[in-house]
Short mmCIF file of C-alpha atoms and ligand atoms in Angstrom, two decimals:
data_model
loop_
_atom_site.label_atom_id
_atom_site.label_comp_id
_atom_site.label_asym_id
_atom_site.label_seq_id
_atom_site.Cartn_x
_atom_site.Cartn_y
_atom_site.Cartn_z
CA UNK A 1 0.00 0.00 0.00
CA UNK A 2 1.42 3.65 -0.75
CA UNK A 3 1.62 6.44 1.56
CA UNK A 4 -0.98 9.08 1.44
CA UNK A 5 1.29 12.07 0.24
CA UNK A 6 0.99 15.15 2.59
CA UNK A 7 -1.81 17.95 1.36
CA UNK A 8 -0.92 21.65 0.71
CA UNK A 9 -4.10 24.21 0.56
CA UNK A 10 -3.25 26.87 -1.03
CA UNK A 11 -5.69 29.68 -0.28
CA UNK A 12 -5.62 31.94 -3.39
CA UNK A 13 -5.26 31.93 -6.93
CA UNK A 14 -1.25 31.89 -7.29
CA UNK A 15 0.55 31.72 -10.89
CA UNK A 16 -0.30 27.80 -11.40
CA UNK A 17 2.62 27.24 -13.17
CA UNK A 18 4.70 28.00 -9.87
CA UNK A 19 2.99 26.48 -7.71
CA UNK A 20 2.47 23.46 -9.77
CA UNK A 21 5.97 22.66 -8.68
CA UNK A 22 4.55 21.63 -5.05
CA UNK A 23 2.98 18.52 -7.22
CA UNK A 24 5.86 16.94 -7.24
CA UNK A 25 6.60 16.16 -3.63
CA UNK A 26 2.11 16.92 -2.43
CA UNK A 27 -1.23 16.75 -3.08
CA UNK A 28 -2.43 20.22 -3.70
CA UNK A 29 -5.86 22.02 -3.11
CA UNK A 30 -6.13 25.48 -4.99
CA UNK A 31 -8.41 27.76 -4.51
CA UNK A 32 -9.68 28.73 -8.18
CA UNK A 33 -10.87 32.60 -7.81
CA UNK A 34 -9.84 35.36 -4.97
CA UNK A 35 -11.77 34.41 -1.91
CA UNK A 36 -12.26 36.35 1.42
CA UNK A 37 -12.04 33.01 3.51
CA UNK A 38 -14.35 33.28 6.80
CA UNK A 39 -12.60 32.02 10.33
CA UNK A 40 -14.27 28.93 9.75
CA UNK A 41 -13.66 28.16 6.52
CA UNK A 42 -9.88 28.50 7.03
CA UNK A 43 -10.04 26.38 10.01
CA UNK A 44 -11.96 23.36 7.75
CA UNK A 45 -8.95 23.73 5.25
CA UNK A 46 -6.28 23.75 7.37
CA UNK A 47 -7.38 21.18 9.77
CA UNK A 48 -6.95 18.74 6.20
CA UNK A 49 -3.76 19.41 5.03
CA UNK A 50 0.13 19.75 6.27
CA UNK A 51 1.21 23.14 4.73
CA UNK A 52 -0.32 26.18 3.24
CA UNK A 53 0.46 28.52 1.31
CA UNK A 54 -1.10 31.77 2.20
CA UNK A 55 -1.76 35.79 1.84
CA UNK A 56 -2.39 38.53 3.61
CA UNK A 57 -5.99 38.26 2.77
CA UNK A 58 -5.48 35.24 5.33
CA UNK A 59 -5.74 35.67 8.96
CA UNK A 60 -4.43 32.60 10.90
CA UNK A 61 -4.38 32.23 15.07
CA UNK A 62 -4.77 30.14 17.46
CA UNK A 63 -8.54 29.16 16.65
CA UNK A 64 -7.91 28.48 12.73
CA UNK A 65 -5.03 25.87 14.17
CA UNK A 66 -6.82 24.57 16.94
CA UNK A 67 -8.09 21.63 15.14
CA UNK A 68 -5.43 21.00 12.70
CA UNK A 69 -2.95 18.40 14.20
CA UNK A 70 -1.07 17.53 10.48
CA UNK A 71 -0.39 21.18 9.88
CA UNK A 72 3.41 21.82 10.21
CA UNK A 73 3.82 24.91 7.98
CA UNK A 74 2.24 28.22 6.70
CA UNK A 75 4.30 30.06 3.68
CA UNK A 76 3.26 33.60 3.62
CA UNK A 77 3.75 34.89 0.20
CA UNK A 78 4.01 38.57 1.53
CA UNK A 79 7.42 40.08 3.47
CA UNK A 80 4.80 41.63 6.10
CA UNK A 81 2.85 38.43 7.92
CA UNK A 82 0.42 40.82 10.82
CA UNK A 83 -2.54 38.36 9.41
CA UNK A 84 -0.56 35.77 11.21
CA UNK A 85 -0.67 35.12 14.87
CA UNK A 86 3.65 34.49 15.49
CA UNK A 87 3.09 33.47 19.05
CA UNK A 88 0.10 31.33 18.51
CA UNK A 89 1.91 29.07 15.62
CA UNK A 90 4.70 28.79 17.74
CA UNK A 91 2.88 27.18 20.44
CA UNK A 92 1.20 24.83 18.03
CA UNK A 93 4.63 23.97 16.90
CA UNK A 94 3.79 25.34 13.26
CA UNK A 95 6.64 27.08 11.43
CA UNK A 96 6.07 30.54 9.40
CA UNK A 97 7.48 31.53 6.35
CA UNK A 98 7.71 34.71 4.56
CA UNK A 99 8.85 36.70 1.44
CA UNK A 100 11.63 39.00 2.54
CA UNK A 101 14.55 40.23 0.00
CA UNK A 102 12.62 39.31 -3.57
CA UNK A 103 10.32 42.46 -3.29
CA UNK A 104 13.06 44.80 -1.68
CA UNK A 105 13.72 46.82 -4.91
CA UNK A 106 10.30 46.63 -6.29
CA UNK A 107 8.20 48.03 -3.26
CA UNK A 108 11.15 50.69 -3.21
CA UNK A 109 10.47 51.73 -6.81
CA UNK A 110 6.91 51.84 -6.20
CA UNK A 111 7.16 53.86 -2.71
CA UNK A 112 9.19 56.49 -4.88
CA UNK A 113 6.50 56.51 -7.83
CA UNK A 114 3.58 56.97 -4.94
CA UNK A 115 5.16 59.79 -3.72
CA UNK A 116 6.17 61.82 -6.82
CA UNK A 117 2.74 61.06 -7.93
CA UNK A 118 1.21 62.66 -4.16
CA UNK A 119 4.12 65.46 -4.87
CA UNK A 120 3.31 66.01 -8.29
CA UNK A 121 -0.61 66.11 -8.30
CA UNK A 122 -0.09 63.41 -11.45
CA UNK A 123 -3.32 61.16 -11.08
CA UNK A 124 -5.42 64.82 -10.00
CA UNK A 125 -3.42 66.61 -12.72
CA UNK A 126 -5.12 63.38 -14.97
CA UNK A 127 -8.49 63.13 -13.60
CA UNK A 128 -8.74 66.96 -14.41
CA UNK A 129 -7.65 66.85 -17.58
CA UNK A 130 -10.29 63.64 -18.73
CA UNK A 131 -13.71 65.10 -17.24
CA UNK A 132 -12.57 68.26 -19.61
CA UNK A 133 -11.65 70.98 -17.25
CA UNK A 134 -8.52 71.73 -19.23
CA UNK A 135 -9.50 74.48 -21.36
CA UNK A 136 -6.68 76.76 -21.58
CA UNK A 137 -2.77 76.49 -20.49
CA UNK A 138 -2.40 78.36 -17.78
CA UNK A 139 0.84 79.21 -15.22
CA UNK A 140 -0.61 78.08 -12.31
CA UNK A 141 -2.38 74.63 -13.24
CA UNK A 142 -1.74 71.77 -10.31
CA UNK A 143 1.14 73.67 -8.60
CA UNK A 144 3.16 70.77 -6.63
CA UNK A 145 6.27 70.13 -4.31
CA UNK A 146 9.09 69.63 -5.49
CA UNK A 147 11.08 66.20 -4.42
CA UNK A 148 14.87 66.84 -5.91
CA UNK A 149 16.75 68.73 -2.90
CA UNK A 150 13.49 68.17 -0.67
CA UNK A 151 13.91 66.45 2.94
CA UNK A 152 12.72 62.58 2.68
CA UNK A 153 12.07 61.72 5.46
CA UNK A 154 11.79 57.46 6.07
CA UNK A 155 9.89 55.59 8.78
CA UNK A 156 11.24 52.19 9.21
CA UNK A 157 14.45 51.99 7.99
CA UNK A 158 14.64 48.17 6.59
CA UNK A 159 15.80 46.58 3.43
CA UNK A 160 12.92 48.81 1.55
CA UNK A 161 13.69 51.82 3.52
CA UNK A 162 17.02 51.33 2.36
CA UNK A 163 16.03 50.81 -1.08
CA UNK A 164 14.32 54.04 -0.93
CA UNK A 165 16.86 56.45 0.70
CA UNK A 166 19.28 54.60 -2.57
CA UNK A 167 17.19 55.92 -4.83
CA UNK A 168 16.70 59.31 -3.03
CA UNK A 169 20.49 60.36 -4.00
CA UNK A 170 19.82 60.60 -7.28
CA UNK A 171 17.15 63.44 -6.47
CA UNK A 172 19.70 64.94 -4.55
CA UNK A 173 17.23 64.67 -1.78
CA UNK A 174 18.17 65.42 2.14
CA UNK A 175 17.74 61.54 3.54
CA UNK A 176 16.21 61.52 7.62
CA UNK A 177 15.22 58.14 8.78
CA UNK A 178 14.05 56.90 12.22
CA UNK A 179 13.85 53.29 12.64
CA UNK A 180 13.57 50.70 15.95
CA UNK A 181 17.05 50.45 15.90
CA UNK A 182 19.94 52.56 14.44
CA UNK A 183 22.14 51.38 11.48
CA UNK A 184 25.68 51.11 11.42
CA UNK A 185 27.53 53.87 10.64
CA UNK A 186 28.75 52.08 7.38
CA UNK A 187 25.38 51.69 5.88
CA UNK A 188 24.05 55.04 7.09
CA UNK A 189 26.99 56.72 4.87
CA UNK A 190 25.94 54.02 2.17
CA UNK A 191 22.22 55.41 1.99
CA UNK A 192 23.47 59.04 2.69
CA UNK A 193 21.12 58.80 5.55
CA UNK A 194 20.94 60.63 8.92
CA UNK A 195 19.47 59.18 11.57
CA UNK A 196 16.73 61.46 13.79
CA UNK A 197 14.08 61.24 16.49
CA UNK A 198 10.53 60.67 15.39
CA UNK A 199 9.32 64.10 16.53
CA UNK A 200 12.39 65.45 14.32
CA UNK A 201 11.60 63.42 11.32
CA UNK A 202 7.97 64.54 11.60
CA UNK A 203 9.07 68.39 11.51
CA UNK A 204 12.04 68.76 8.69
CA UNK A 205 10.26 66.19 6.22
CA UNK A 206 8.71 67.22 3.21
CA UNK A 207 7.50 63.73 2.48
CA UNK A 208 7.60 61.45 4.64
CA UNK A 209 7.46 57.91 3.93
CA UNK A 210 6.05 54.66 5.78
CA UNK A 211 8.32 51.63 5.61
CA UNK A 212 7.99 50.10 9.39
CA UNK A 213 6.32 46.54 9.62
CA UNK A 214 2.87 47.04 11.72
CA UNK A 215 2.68 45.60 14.99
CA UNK A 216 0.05 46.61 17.62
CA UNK A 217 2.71 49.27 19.31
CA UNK A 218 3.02 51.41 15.62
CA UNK A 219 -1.22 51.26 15.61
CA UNK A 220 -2.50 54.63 14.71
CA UNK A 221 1.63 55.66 15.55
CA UNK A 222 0.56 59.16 12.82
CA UNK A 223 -2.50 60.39 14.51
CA UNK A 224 -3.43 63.88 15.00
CA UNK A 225 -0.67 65.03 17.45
CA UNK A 226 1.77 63.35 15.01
CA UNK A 227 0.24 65.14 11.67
CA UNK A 228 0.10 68.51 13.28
CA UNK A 229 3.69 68.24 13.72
CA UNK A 230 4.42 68.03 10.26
CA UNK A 231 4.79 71.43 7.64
CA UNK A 232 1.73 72.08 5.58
CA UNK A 233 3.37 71.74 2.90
CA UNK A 234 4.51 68.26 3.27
CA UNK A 235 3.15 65.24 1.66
CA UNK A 236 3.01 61.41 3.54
CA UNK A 237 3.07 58.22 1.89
CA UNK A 238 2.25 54.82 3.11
CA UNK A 239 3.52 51.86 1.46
CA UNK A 240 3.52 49.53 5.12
CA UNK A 241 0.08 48.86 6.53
CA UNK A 242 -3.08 50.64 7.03
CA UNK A 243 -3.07 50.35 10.82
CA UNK A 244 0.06 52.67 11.40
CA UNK A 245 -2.00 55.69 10.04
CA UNK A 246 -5.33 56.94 11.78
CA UNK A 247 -7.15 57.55 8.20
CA UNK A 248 -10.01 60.09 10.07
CA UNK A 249 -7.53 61.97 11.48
CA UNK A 250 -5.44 61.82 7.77
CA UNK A 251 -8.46 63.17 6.04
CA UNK A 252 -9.21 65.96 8.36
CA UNK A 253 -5.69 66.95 7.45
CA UNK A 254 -5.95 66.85 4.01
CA UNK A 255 -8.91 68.58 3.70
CA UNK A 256 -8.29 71.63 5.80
CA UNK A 257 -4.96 72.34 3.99
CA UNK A 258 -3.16 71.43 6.85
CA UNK A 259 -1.22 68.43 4.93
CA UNK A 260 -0.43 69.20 1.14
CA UNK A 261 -0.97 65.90 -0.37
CA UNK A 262 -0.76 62.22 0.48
CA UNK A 263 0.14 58.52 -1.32
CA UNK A 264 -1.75 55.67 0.01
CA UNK A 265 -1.28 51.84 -0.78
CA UNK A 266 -2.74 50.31 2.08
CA UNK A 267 -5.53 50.52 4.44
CA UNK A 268 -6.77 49.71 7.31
CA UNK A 269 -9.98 47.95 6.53
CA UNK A 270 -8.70 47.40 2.90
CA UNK A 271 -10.23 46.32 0.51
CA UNK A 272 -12.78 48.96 2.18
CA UNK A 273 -11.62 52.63 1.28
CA UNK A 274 -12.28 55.08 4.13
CA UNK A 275 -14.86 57.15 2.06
CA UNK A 276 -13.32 60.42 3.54
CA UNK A 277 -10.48 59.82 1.97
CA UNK A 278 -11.98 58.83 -1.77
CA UNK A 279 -13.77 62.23 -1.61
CA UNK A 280 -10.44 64.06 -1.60
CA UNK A 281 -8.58 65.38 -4.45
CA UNK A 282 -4.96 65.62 -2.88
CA UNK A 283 -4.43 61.93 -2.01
CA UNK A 284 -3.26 59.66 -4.37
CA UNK A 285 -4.96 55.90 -3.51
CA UNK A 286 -3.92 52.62 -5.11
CA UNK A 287 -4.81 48.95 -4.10
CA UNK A 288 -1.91 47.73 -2.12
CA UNK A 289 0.11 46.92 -5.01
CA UNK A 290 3.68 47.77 -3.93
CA UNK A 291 5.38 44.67 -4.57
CA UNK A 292 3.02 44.36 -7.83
CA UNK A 293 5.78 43.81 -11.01
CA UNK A 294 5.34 40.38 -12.39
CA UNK A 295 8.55 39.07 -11.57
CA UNK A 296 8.57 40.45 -8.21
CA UNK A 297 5.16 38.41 -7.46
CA UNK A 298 6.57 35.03 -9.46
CA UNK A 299 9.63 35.57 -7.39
CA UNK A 300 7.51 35.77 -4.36
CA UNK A 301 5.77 33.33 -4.95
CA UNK A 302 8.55 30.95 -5.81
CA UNK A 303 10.04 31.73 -2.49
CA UNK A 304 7.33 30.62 -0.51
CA UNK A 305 7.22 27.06 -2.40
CA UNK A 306 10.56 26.87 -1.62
CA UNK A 307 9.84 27.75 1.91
CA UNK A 308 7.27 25.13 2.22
CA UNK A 309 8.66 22.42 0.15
CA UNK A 310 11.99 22.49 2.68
CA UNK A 311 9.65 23.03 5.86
CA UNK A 312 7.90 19.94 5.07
CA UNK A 313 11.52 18.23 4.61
CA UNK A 314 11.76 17.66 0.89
CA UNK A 315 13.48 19.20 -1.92
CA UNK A 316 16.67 20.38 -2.14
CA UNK A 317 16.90 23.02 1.02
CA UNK A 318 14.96 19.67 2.83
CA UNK A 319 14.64 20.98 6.82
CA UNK A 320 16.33 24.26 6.02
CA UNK A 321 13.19 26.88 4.71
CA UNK A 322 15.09 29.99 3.17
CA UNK A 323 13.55 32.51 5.27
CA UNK A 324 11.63 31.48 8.41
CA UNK A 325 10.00 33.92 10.76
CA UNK A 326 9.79 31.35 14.09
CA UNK A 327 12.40 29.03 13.80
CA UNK A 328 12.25 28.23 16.95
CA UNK A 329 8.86 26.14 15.96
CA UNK A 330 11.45 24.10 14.25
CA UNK A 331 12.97 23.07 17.84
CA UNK A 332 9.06 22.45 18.74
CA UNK A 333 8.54 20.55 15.52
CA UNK A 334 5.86 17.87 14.96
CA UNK A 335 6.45 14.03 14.08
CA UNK A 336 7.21 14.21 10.77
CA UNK A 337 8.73 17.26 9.92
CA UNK A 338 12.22 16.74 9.08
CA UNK A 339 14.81 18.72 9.66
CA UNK A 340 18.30 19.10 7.45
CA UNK A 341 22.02 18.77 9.00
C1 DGY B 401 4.00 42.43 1.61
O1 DGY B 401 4.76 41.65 1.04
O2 DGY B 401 3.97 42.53 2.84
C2 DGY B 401 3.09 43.25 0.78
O3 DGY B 401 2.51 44.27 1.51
C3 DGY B 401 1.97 42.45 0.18
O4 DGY B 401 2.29 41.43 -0.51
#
């Protein structure tokens, strides 16, 4: 009699051709079209299979693994993982994967183009121009900030924020960062980036950028008090997660003048807009789609195959996933899971 072969889910429509290499080593459930997945109905997946692969449309804790003893790994295909409980999969001895590194340069290009196009007025300038309000040239049509020789100032100074201050030298912008952490000295001259306290970084930007992964602490971190510390003229974009910015307090900012402009990719009930915000002209809104180039989501999505496909101790990193967010699950691991030299 042959084995049953361990079962992957995986919980959204993902290029087929790269998952399709999981085949190989599992059976493999797919979902066929985008799918909001209720509590419940993640739960009755996972508690039939032995990995997943998963998105940030996925939220996973402690009651979605309750009842699934064969689970032994979750690939996130995302570098930011809040929709999973850390702690909880720990305890259930469940390892977590995600998608550092791959996106780095991508999300950076895109966090640049979000806020030239906040800066610049560019998808205003457009919307103006199509419903026909552009009837003669004029001098003073969709003034903007400038960015070249501007202060950038960076929130979260990761790989991405990195990526970002990188491309900032060639704007001959003024580079401020505040981050958990300071960087060394070497890689602060590297990204021509000085190193402030948040209340500074709020003051001398004139756009200020969100890099920081979310975590309860950072919730609504730009509120009121933090906005009203910024110049009027300055523009804010947010390329991290919804929850870091309160959107009410955002909008009443925009609207009375007392923020110029602002570049949003994510939200915090997304895909629900606050409808404050799509009633303003001066913020530039896109659908959390950062890390959105092609190869950048293949790549991602290769990663996490590769995470799982070693997690569940096959393939050729077998036991040794690439990029692991609790190893220590590893030390914890269920029968089964086996784990490289
Ligand atoms: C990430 O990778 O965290 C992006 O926000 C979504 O894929």
């Amino acid at each position: 009699m042959t084995e049953a072969r361990p079962r992957i889910w995986v919980s959204q429509p993902l290029f087929p051709d790269v998952v399709g290499r999981l085949r190989e080593y599992f059976d493999v459930v797919e979902t066929a079209q985008v799918t909001r997945h209720a509590p419940a109905q993640i739960a009755a997946a996972l508690a039939a299979c032995d990995g997943a692969l998963v998105t940030l449309n996925d939220r996973i804790g402690a009651p979605e693994v309750a009842g699934a003893p064969r689970l032994r790994a979750i690939a996130n295909v995302g570098v930011g993982y809040n929709n999973l409980d850390i702690a909880a999969l720990t305890d259930a001895g469940i390892l977590a994967t995600n998608t550092p590194d791959v996106l780095t340069e991508t999300t950076a290009d895109f966090g640049f183009a979000l806020m030239m196009a906040a800066a610049r007025r560019i998808t205003e300038a457009e919307r103006w121009l199509r419903d026909g309000q552009w009837r003669q040239w004029s001098f003073e049509t969709m003034l903007g900030m400038d960015l070249h020789r501007a202060t950038l100032g960076i929130l979260g100074m990761g790989r991405i924020g990195q990526g970002i201050a990188r491309r900032a030298a060639g704007f001959d912008m003024r580079v401020l960062y505040h981050n958990r952490s300071r960087l060394p000295e070497s890689l602060e001259r590297e990204c021509r980036a000085g190193y402030v306290d948040f209340d500074t970084l709020l003051a001398q930007a004139d756009h200020l950028l969100l890099v920081l992964p979310y975590s309860p602490q950072v919730h609504h971190l730009i509120d009121a008090a933090a906005l009203a510390k910024m110049k009027p003229t300055a523009t804010l974009t947010n390329i991290a997660r919804g929850g870091i910015v309160d959107e009410d307090a955002l909008a009443d900012a925009l609207g009375s003048g007392r923020l110029a402009a602002a570049g949003l990719d994510v939200y915090e009930g997304e895909p629900a807009v606050n409808p404050r915000l799509l009633a303003l002209r001066n913020v530039v809104l896109t659908p959390h789609i950062a890390s959105g180039s092609l190869a950048t989501r293949r790549a991602m999505v290769a990663l996490a195959v590769d995470n799982l496909t070693a997690a569940l101790g096959v393939g050729p990193d077998a036991g040794r996933p690439p990029t692991p967010i609790n190893a220590a699950a590893l030390a914890q691991a269920k029968p089964g899971l086996k784990r490289g030299a």
